[in-house]
Amino acid sequence: MENDDASRVTRAWVLHPDIKSDPERRLPDHALAEAISLARALPELEVVGGDIVPLKTVKAGMLFGSGKIKEIHDALEEREIELVLVDGPVSPVQQRNLEKAWGVKLLDRTGLILEIFSDRAATREGVLQVEMAALSYQRTRLVRAWTHLERQRGGLGFVGGPGETQIEADRRAIDDQLTRLRRQLEKVVKTRALHRAARAKVPYPIVALVGYTNAGKSTLFNRLTGADVMARDMLFATLDPTMRRLQLPDGPEVILSDTVGFISDLPTELVASFRATLEEVLAADVICHVRDISHPESEAQAQDVRDILNTLGVPEERPSYEIWNKLDLMTPEAGEAMRVRAQRDDHVFAISALTGEGIEDLLDAVTLQVQGAKREADLALTFAQGKERAWLFSQDLVQSETQTDAGFEITVRWTAQQEAQFQRL
């Protein structure tokens, strides 16, 4: 029976509340399209369609007015909908009342994103982070069951969970579970910190790809490194960060990092839980902000990314580039206009990760930027290598030196270019 339940497809309907009084509201058509794309990222959902629901004000207990609730009820019943996805925040009281009025399960935007992250998490760290975020979210809700905590992998139970038979989750048990997960995550985070410290001693600058989900980061990553990271026209196609070495043309070797995609209204529980993963961006020498320049709301998406980077504490002076991706999806006239605009700014590059257009100029700029990035390295020189030792001191690269029976152990801080010079001595 469990296998049948796991393979069963749930018919879902998406509702986007278009709140007229919200000063930050986006174009409702695009917001609904993004919400539907989010829902379709879950394979167990059959997204039948969606509606925009204009709202002058939000009703505290029911979100929508009584007339609209009746209208939606009839539409859901006609289409045999089992799950309603509301593209926005829904309070526990609103959720309980709407589920009762419509006779369906209901999930808000935060719950949906958490479900997607749970479905995509592949590493131990990712699984722990998602579970913590889900628990923090569920702790405020008295209408959800949480038997998913006993699962090693898979969804959170919001979509196909046990339903109304296990209401009133024990908060003390959730707190105990959170404490246990935090301890486990701390161990994983320490391991990541050690890896980060080890990379800092290697003279490889780090270039991080960041951007809104589905901006084409993984496609660009694959083209540059020859990796096989999952790249699909799907929100959150990749979740766990991936790193590969990349030999820049006529330049140094760098580490290229592909991070999790951002999204508007990213749940605060996820931002907090994924901070350790996102902190890879803080260690980067160069940040490449990949944008889907063909998207009608590209600028709003870019601002969401900037806001999250600011939340993480990325310094404004950190070298960065904007990568205007997906020229191949634009009309020839619109694409040419973007190329002209990009040429006016040394930190903007118009490209197509799919066709490779514009990537050569981008790599040249990154090469020039990272030539000056410095890393520590430990060297062991014999007494016979006096020339090399003298050169290190002449370049003011030596951080510390210890004499041994065989020669000298020297810690230097240098650029990739200086390391290459040293190797040629």
Coordinates of C-alpha atoms in Angstrom, one line a residue:
M1 CA 0.0 0.0 0.0
E2 CA 2.8 2.4 0.8
N3 CA 4.3 2.0 -2.6
D4 CA 0.9 2.7 -4.2
D5 CA 0.6 5.9 -2.1
A6 CA 4.1 7.0 -3.0
S7 CA 3.5 6.6 -6.7
R8 CA 0.0 8.2 -6.6
V9 CA -0.3 11.6 -8.3
T10 CA -2.1 14.4 -6.5
R11 CA -4.3 16.8 -8.5
A12 CA -3.3 20.3 -7.5
W13 CA -4.6 23.8 -8.2
V14 CA -2.5 27.0 -7.7
L15 CA -4.0 30.3 -6.4
H16 CA -2.2 33.6 -6.5
P17 CA -3.7 36.2 -4.1
D18 CA -3.2 39.5 -5.9
I19 CA -3.3 41.9 -2.9
K20 CA -3.9 45.4 -4.3
S21 CA -2.6 47.1 -1.1
D22 CA 0.7 45.4 -1.2
P23 CA 3.3 48.0 -2.4
E24 CA 5.8 45.2 -3.4
R25 CA 3.3 43.2 -5.5
R26 CA 4.6 41.8 -8.7
L27 CA 2.8 41.4 -12.0
P28 CA 0.2 38.8 -11.1
D29 CA 0.5 36.8 -14.4
H30 CA 4.2 36.3 -13.9
A31 CA 3.8 35.5 -10.2
L32 CA 1.2 32.8 -11.0
A33 CA 3.4 31.4 -13.7
E34 CA 6.3 31.1 -11.3
A35 CA 4.1 29.5 -8.6
I36 CA 2.8 26.9 -11.2
S37 CA 6.5 26.2 -12.1
L38 CA 7.3 25.7 -8.5
A39 CA 4.4 23.2 -8.1
R40 CA 5.4 21.3 -11.2
A41 CA 8.9 20.9 -9.7
L42 CA 7.3 18.1 -7.5
P43 CA 6.9 15.0 -9.6
E44 CA 4.0 13.7 -7.4
L45 CA 1.8 16.6 -8.3
E46 CA -0.4 17.0 -11.4
V47 CA -0.9 20.7 -11.6
V48 CA -4.2 21.1 -13.3
G49 CA -4.0 24.9 -13.5
G50 CA -4.3 28.1 -11.5
D51 CA -6.1 31.3 -10.9
I52 CA -5.3 34.9 -9.9
V53 CA -7.6 36.0 -7.0
P54 CA -7.8 39.8 -6.7
L55 CA -7.9 40.9 -3.1
K56 CA -8.5 44.4 -1.7
T57 CA -7.8 43.2 1.8
V58 CA -6.8 40.0 3.5
K59 CA -9.5 38.4 5.7
A60 CA -7.9 37.4 9.0
G61 CA -9.7 34.1 9.4
M62 CA -10.3 32.9 5.9
L63 CA -7.9 34.9 3.7
F64 CA -10.6 35.3 1.0
G65 CA -14.2 36.6 1.2
S66 CA -17.1 34.2 1.6
G67 CA -18.3 34.7 -1.9
K68 CA -14.9 33.9 -3.4
I69 CA -14.5 30.9 -1.1
K70 CA -17.8 29.4 -2.4
E71 CA -16.8 30.1 -6.0
I72 CA -13.4 28.5 -5.6
H73 CA -15.0 25.5 -3.8
D74 CA -17.2 24.8 -6.8
A75 CA -14.3 25.1 -9.2
L76 CA -12.2 22.7 -7.1
E77 CA -15.0 20.2 -6.8
E78 CA -15.6 20.3 -10.6
R79 CA -12.0 19.7 -11.4
E80 CA -11.6 17.0 -8.6
I81 CA -8.8 18.9 -7.0
E82 CA -7.1 17.3 -3.9
L83 CA -4.5 20.0 -3.1
V84 CA -4.6 23.8 -3.2
L85 CA -1.3 25.7 -3.4
V86 CA -1.6 29.3 -2.2
D87 CA 1.2 31.5 -3.6
G88 CA 1.8 33.5 -0.4
P89 CA 1.7 33.2 3.4
V90 CA -1.3 31.4 5.0
S91 CA -1.7 31.4 8.7
P92 CA -2.5 28.2 10.6
V93 CA -6.1 29.4 11.3
Q94 CA -6.6 30.4 7.6
Q95 CA -5.2 27.0 6.5
R96 CA -7.5 25.0 8.8
N97 CA -10.6 27.0 7.8
L98 CA -9.9 26.9 4.1
E99 CA -9.2 23.1 4.2
K100 CA -12.5 22.6 6.0
A101 CA -14.4 24.9 3.6
W102 CA -13.0 23.3 0.4
G103 CA -12.5 19.7 1.6
V104 CA -8.9 19.6 0.3
K105 CA -5.4 19.8 1.6
L106 CA -3.8 23.3 1.4
L107 CA -0.2 24.3 1.2
D108 CA 1.2 27.9 1.2
R109 CA 4.3 29.1 -0.6
T110 CA 6.7 28.4 2.3
G111 CA 5.4 24.8 2.7
L112 CA 5.7 24.2 -1.1
I113 CA 9.3 25.4 -1.3
L114 CA 10.2 23.3 1.8
E115 CA 8.7 20.3 0.1
I116 CA 10.7 20.9 -3.1
F117 CA 13.9 21.4 -1.1
S118 CA 13.2 18.1 0.8
D119 CA 12.7 16.3 -2.5
R120 CA 16.0 17.7 -4.0
A121 CA 18.4 17.5 -1.0
A122 CA 21.1 15.0 -1.9
T123 CA 23.8 15.5 0.7
R124 CA 23.6 14.8 4.4
E125 CA 24.0 18.5 5.1
G126 CA 21.1 19.4 2.7
V127 CA 18.8 16.8 4.3
L128 CA 19.6 18.1 7.8
Q129 CA 19.0 21.7 6.7
V130 CA 15.7 21.0 5.1
E131 CA 14.5 19.0 8.1
M132 CA 15.4 21.9 10.5
A133 CA 13.7 24.4 8.3
A134 CA 10.6 22.2 8.1
L135 CA 10.5 21.8 11.8
S136 CA 10.8 25.5 12.4
Y137 CA 7.9 26.1 10.0
Q138 CA 5.7 23.3 11.5
R139 CA 6.3 24.3 15.1
T140 CA 4.0 27.2 14.5
R141 CA 1.3 25.0 13.0
L142 CA -1.1 22.9 14.9
V143 CA -2.8 21.3 11.9
R144 CA 0.1 19.4 10.4
A145 CA 1.3 15.9 11.2
W146 CA 5.0 15.2 11.2
T147 CA 5.6 11.5 10.7
H148 CA 8.0 12.5 7.9
L149 CA 10.6 12.9 10.6
E150 CA 11.0 9.1 10.7
R151 CA 11.9 9.0 7.0
Q152 CA 15.5 9.0 5.8
R153 CA 14.7 10.6 2.5
G154 CA 11.7 11.9 0.6
G155 CA 9.1 14.6 1.0
L156 CA 8.0 16.3 4.1
G157 CA 4.6 14.9 4.3
F158 CA 2.8 18.1 3.4
V159 CA 1.6 16.9 0.1
G160 CA 0.9 13.2 0.6
G161 CA 1.2 12.9 4.4
P162 CA -1.0 11.1 6.8
G163 CA -3.7 13.8 6.8
E164 CA -5.9 14.8 9.6
T165 CA -5.4 11.6 11.7
Q166 CA -2.3 13.0 13.6
I167 CA -3.1 16.6 14.3
E168 CA -1.6 18.5 17.2
A169 CA 2.2 17.7 16.9
D170 CA 3.9 17.7 20.2
R171 CA 6.0 20.8 20.4
R172 CA 8.4 19.4 23.0
A173 CA 9.1 16.5 20.7
I174 CA 9.7 18.9 17.8
D175 CA 12.1 20.9 20.0
D176 CA 14.0 17.8 20.9
Q177 CA 14.2 16.9 17.3
L178 CA 15.5 20.3 16.4
T179 CA 18.2 20.1 19.1
R180 CA 19.3 16.7 17.8
L181 CA 19.4 18.0 14.2
R182 CA 21.4 21.1 15.2
R183 CA 24.0 18.9 16.8
Q184 CA 24.3 16.8 13.7
L185 CA 24.4 19.8 11.5
E186 CA 27.1 21.4 13.6
K187 CA 29.4 18.4 12.9
V188 CA 28.7 18.7 9.2
V189 CA 29.3 22.5 9.2
K190 CA 32.6 22.0 11.0
T191 CA 33.7 19.5 8.3
R192 CA 32.7 22.1 5.6
A193 CA 34.6 24.8 7.5
L194 CA 37.7 22.5 7.5
H195 CA 37.4 22.0 3.8
R196 CA 37.0 25.7 3.3
A197 CA 40.1 26.4 5.4
A198 CA 42.0 23.7 3.4
R199 CA 41.0 25.4 0.1
A200 CA 42.2 28.8 1.5
K201 CA 45.7 27.3 1.7
V202 CA 45.6 26.3 -1.9
P203 CA 46.4 29.0 -4.4
Y204 CA 43.1 28.6 -6.3
P205 CA 40.8 31.6 -6.2
I206 CA 37.1 30.8 -5.8
V207 CA 34.5 32.0 -8.3
A208 CA 30.9 31.6 -7.2
L209 CA 27.9 31.5 -9.4
V210 CA 24.8 32.9 -7.8
G211 CA 21.4 33.9 -9.1
Y212 CA 17.6 33.4 -9.1
T213 CA 16.5 29.8 -9.5
N214 CA 16.3 28.7 -13.2
A215 CA 18.6 31.6 -14.3
G216 CA 20.9 29.1 -16.0
K217 CA 23.7 28.7 -13.4
S218 CA 24.1 25.0 -13.8
T219 CA 24.0 25.2 -17.6
L220 CA 26.9 27.7 -17.4
F221 CA 28.7 25.6 -14.8
N222 CA 28.5 22.5 -17.0
R223 CA 29.7 24.4 -20.1
L224 CA 32.7 25.9 -18.3
T225 CA 33.8 22.8 -16.4
G226 CA 32.5 19.9 -18.4
A227 CA 30.6 18.7 -15.4
D228 CA 27.3 16.9 -15.5
V229 CA 25.3 18.8 -12.9
M230 CA 21.5 18.5 -13.4
A231 CA 20.4 21.4 -15.6
R232 CA 16.7 21.6 -16.5
D233 CA 14.1 24.2 -17.2
M234 CA 12.8 23.7 -13.7
L235 CA 12.9 25.8 -10.5
F236 CA 15.4 24.4 -8.0
A237 CA 16.7 21.8 -10.4
T238 CA 19.9 21.7 -8.3
L239 CA 20.1 22.2 -4.6
D240 CA 23.4 21.1 -3.1
P241 CA 26.4 23.3 -4.1
T242 CA 28.9 21.8 -6.5
M243 CA 32.6 22.7 -7.0
R244 CA 35.0 22.0 -9.8
R245 CA 38.4 23.1 -10.8
L246 CA 38.4 25.4 -13.9
Q247 CA 41.5 26.3 -15.9
L248 CA 41.0 29.8 -17.1
P249 CA 42.3 30.5 -20.6
D250 CA 45.8 32.1 -20.4
G251 CA 45.2 32.4 -16.7
P252 CA 45.3 30.6 -13.3
E253 CA 43.3 27.6 -12.2
V254 CA 40.2 28.5 -10.1
I255 CA 37.5 26.7 -8.2
L256 CA 34.1 27.3 -9.7
S257 CA 31.1 27.0 -7.3
D258 CA 27.5 26.4 -8.3
T259 CA 25.2 27.4 -5.5
V260 CA 21.5 26.9 -4.8
G261 CA 19.2 29.2 -6.7
F262 CA 17.4 32.1 -4.9
I263 CA 13.7 33.0 -5.2
S264 CA 11.4 35.8 -4.1
D265 CA 10.0 35.3 -0.6
L266 CA 12.5 32.6 0.2
P267 CA 11.3 31.2 3.5
T268 CA 13.3 32.7 6.4
E269 CA 13.6 29.2 7.9
L270 CA 15.5 28.1 4.7
V271 CA 17.7 31.2 4.7
A272 CA 18.7 30.4 8.3
S273 CA 19.1 26.7 7.8
F274 CA 21.0 27.0 4.5
R275 CA 23.4 29.7 5.8
A276 CA 26.3 27.2 6.1
T277 CA 25.8 26.3 2.4
L278 CA 25.3 29.8 1.3
E279 CA 28.4 30.9 3.2
E280 CA 30.4 29.4 0.3
V281 CA 29.6 32.7 -1.4
L282 CA 31.3 34.6 1.4
A283 CA 34.5 32.7 0.8
A284 CA 34.4 33.5 -2.9
D285 CA 37.0 35.9 -4.5
V286 CA 34.7 36.7 -7.4
I287 CA 30.9 36.5 -7.5
C288 CA 29.1 36.0 -10.8
H289 CA 25.5 36.9 -10.6
V290 CA 23.7 35.0 -13.3
R291 CA 20.4 36.5 -14.5
D292 CA 17.7 35.2 -16.9
I293 CA 17.7 38.4 -18.9
S294 CA 14.9 37.1 -21.1
H295 CA 12.5 37.0 -18.1
P296 CA 10.0 39.9 -17.9
E297 CA 10.8 40.4 -14.2
S298 CA 14.6 39.9 -14.5
E299 CA 15.4 43.1 -12.6
A300 CA 13.0 42.2 -9.7
Q301 CA 14.6 38.8 -9.5
A302 CA 18.1 40.4 -9.5
Q303 CA 17.0 42.6 -6.6
D304 CA 15.9 39.5 -4.6
V305 CA 19.3 38.0 -5.1
R306 CA 21.0 41.2 -4.0
D307 CA 18.9 41.3 -0.9
I308 CA 19.8 37.8 0.1
L309 CA 23.5 38.4 -0.5
N310 CA 23.2 41.5 1.7
T311 CA 21.5 39.3 4.4
L312 CA 24.4 36.9 4.2
G313 CA 26.8 39.8 4.8
V314 CA 28.6 39.7 1.4
P315 CA 30.8 42.9 1.3
E316 CA 29.8 45.4 -1.3
E317 CA 33.4 45.7 -2.4
R318 CA 33.6 42.0 -3.3
P319 CA 34.5 41.8 -7.0
S320 CA 31.4 40.8 -8.9
Y321 CA 30.0 40.5 -12.4
E322 CA 26.4 40.4 -13.7
I323 CA 25.9 37.7 -16.3
W324 CA 22.9 38.4 -18.5
N325 CA 22.1 34.9 -19.6
K326 CA 19.6 33.4 -22.1
L327 CA 20.2 35.7 -25.1
D328 CA 19.1 32.7 -27.2
L329 CA 15.6 33.1 -25.9
M330 CA 15.3 36.7 -27.0
T331 CA 14.3 38.1 -30.4
P332 CA 17.3 39.3 -32.5
E333 CA 16.4 42.9 -31.9
A334 CA 16.0 42.5 -28.1
G335 CA 19.2 40.4 -27.9
E336 CA 21.2 43.1 -29.7
A337 CA 19.9 45.8 -27.4
M338 CA 21.1 43.8 -24.4
R339 CA 24.5 43.3 -26.0
V340 CA 24.9 47.0 -26.5
R341 CA 23.8 47.8 -22.9
A342 CA 26.2 45.2 -21.5
Q343 CA 29.1 46.7 -23.5
R344 CA 28.7 50.0 -21.6
D345 CA 29.5 48.4 -18.3
D346 CA 32.8 46.5 -17.7
H347 CA 31.1 44.4 -15.0
V348 CA 28.2 43.2 -17.2
F349 CA 28.3 40.4 -19.8
A350 CA 25.5 39.3 -22.1
I351 CA 25.8 35.6 -22.8
S352 CA 24.1 32.4 -23.8
A353 CA 25.2 29.5 -21.6
L354 CA 23.4 27.2 -24.1
T355 CA 25.2 28.4 -27.2
G356 CA 28.4 29.7 -25.6
E357 CA 28.0 33.2 -26.9
G358 CA 29.8 35.9 -24.9
I359 CA 31.5 33.4 -22.5
E360 CA 35.1 34.1 -23.8
D361 CA 34.9 37.8 -22.8
L362 CA 33.5 36.8 -19.4
L363 CA 36.4 34.4 -18.8
D364 CA 38.9 37.0 -19.8
A365 CA 37.5 39.5 -17.3
V366 CA 37.5 36.9 -14.5
T367 CA 41.1 36.0 -15.4
L368 CA 42.2 39.6 -15.0
Q369 CA 40.3 39.8 -11.7
V370 CA 41.6 36.7 -10.0
Q371 CA 45.2 37.3 -11.0
G372 CA 45.4 39.4 -7.9
A373 CA 43.6 37.0 -5.5
K374 CA 45.9 35.7 -2.9
R375 CA 46.1 32.3 -1.1
E376 CA 48.4 30.8 1.6
A377 CA 50.7 27.9 0.8
D378 CA 53.2 25.9 2.8
L379 CA 56.6 25.3 1.1
A380 CA 59.5 23.1 2.0
L381 CA 62.8 24.4 0.6
T382 CA 66.2 22.8 0.9
F383 CA 69.4 24.7 1.8
A384 CA 70.3 24.5 -1.9
Q385 CA 67.3 26.5 -2.9
G386 CA 68.7 29.9 -1.8
K387 CA 67.7 31.6 -5.0
E388 CA 64.0 30.6 -4.6
R389 CA 64.0 31.6 -0.9
A390 CA 65.5 35.0 -1.7
W391 CA 62.9 35.6 -4.4
L392 CA 60.1 34.9 -2.0
F393 CA 61.5 37.5 0.4
S394 CA 62.1 40.0 -2.3
Q395 CA 58.4 39.7 -3.3
D396 CA 57.3 40.2 0.3
L397 CA 55.4 36.9 0.2
V398 CA 56.7 35.2 3.3
Q399 CA 54.3 35.0 6.3
S400 CA 56.5 32.8 8.5
E401 CA 59.6 30.7 8.2
T402 CA 61.0 27.8 10.3
Q403 CA 64.4 26.3 9.8
T404 CA 64.6 22.5 9.8
D405 CA 67.4 20.0 9.5
A406 CA 66.8 19.8 5.7
G407 CA 66.2 23.4 5.0
F408 CA 63.3 25.8 5.5
E409 CA 59.5 25.4 6.0
I410 CA 58.0 28.6 4.7
T411 CA 54.4 29.9 4.7
V412 CA 53.7 32.3 1.8
R413 CA 50.7 34.3 0.7
W414 CA 50.7 34.8 -3.1
T415 CA 48.7 35.1 -6.2
A416 CA 48.3 32.4 -8.8
Q417 CA 50.5 34.4 -11.1
Q418 CA 53.2 34.7 -8.4
E419 CA 53.1 31.0 -7.8
A420 CA 53.5 30.3 -11.5
Q421 CA 56.6 32.7 -11.5
F422 CA 58.0 30.8 -8.6
Q423 CA 57.5 27.4 -10.4
R424 CA 59.6 28.8 -13.3
L425 CA 62.6 29.8 -11.1

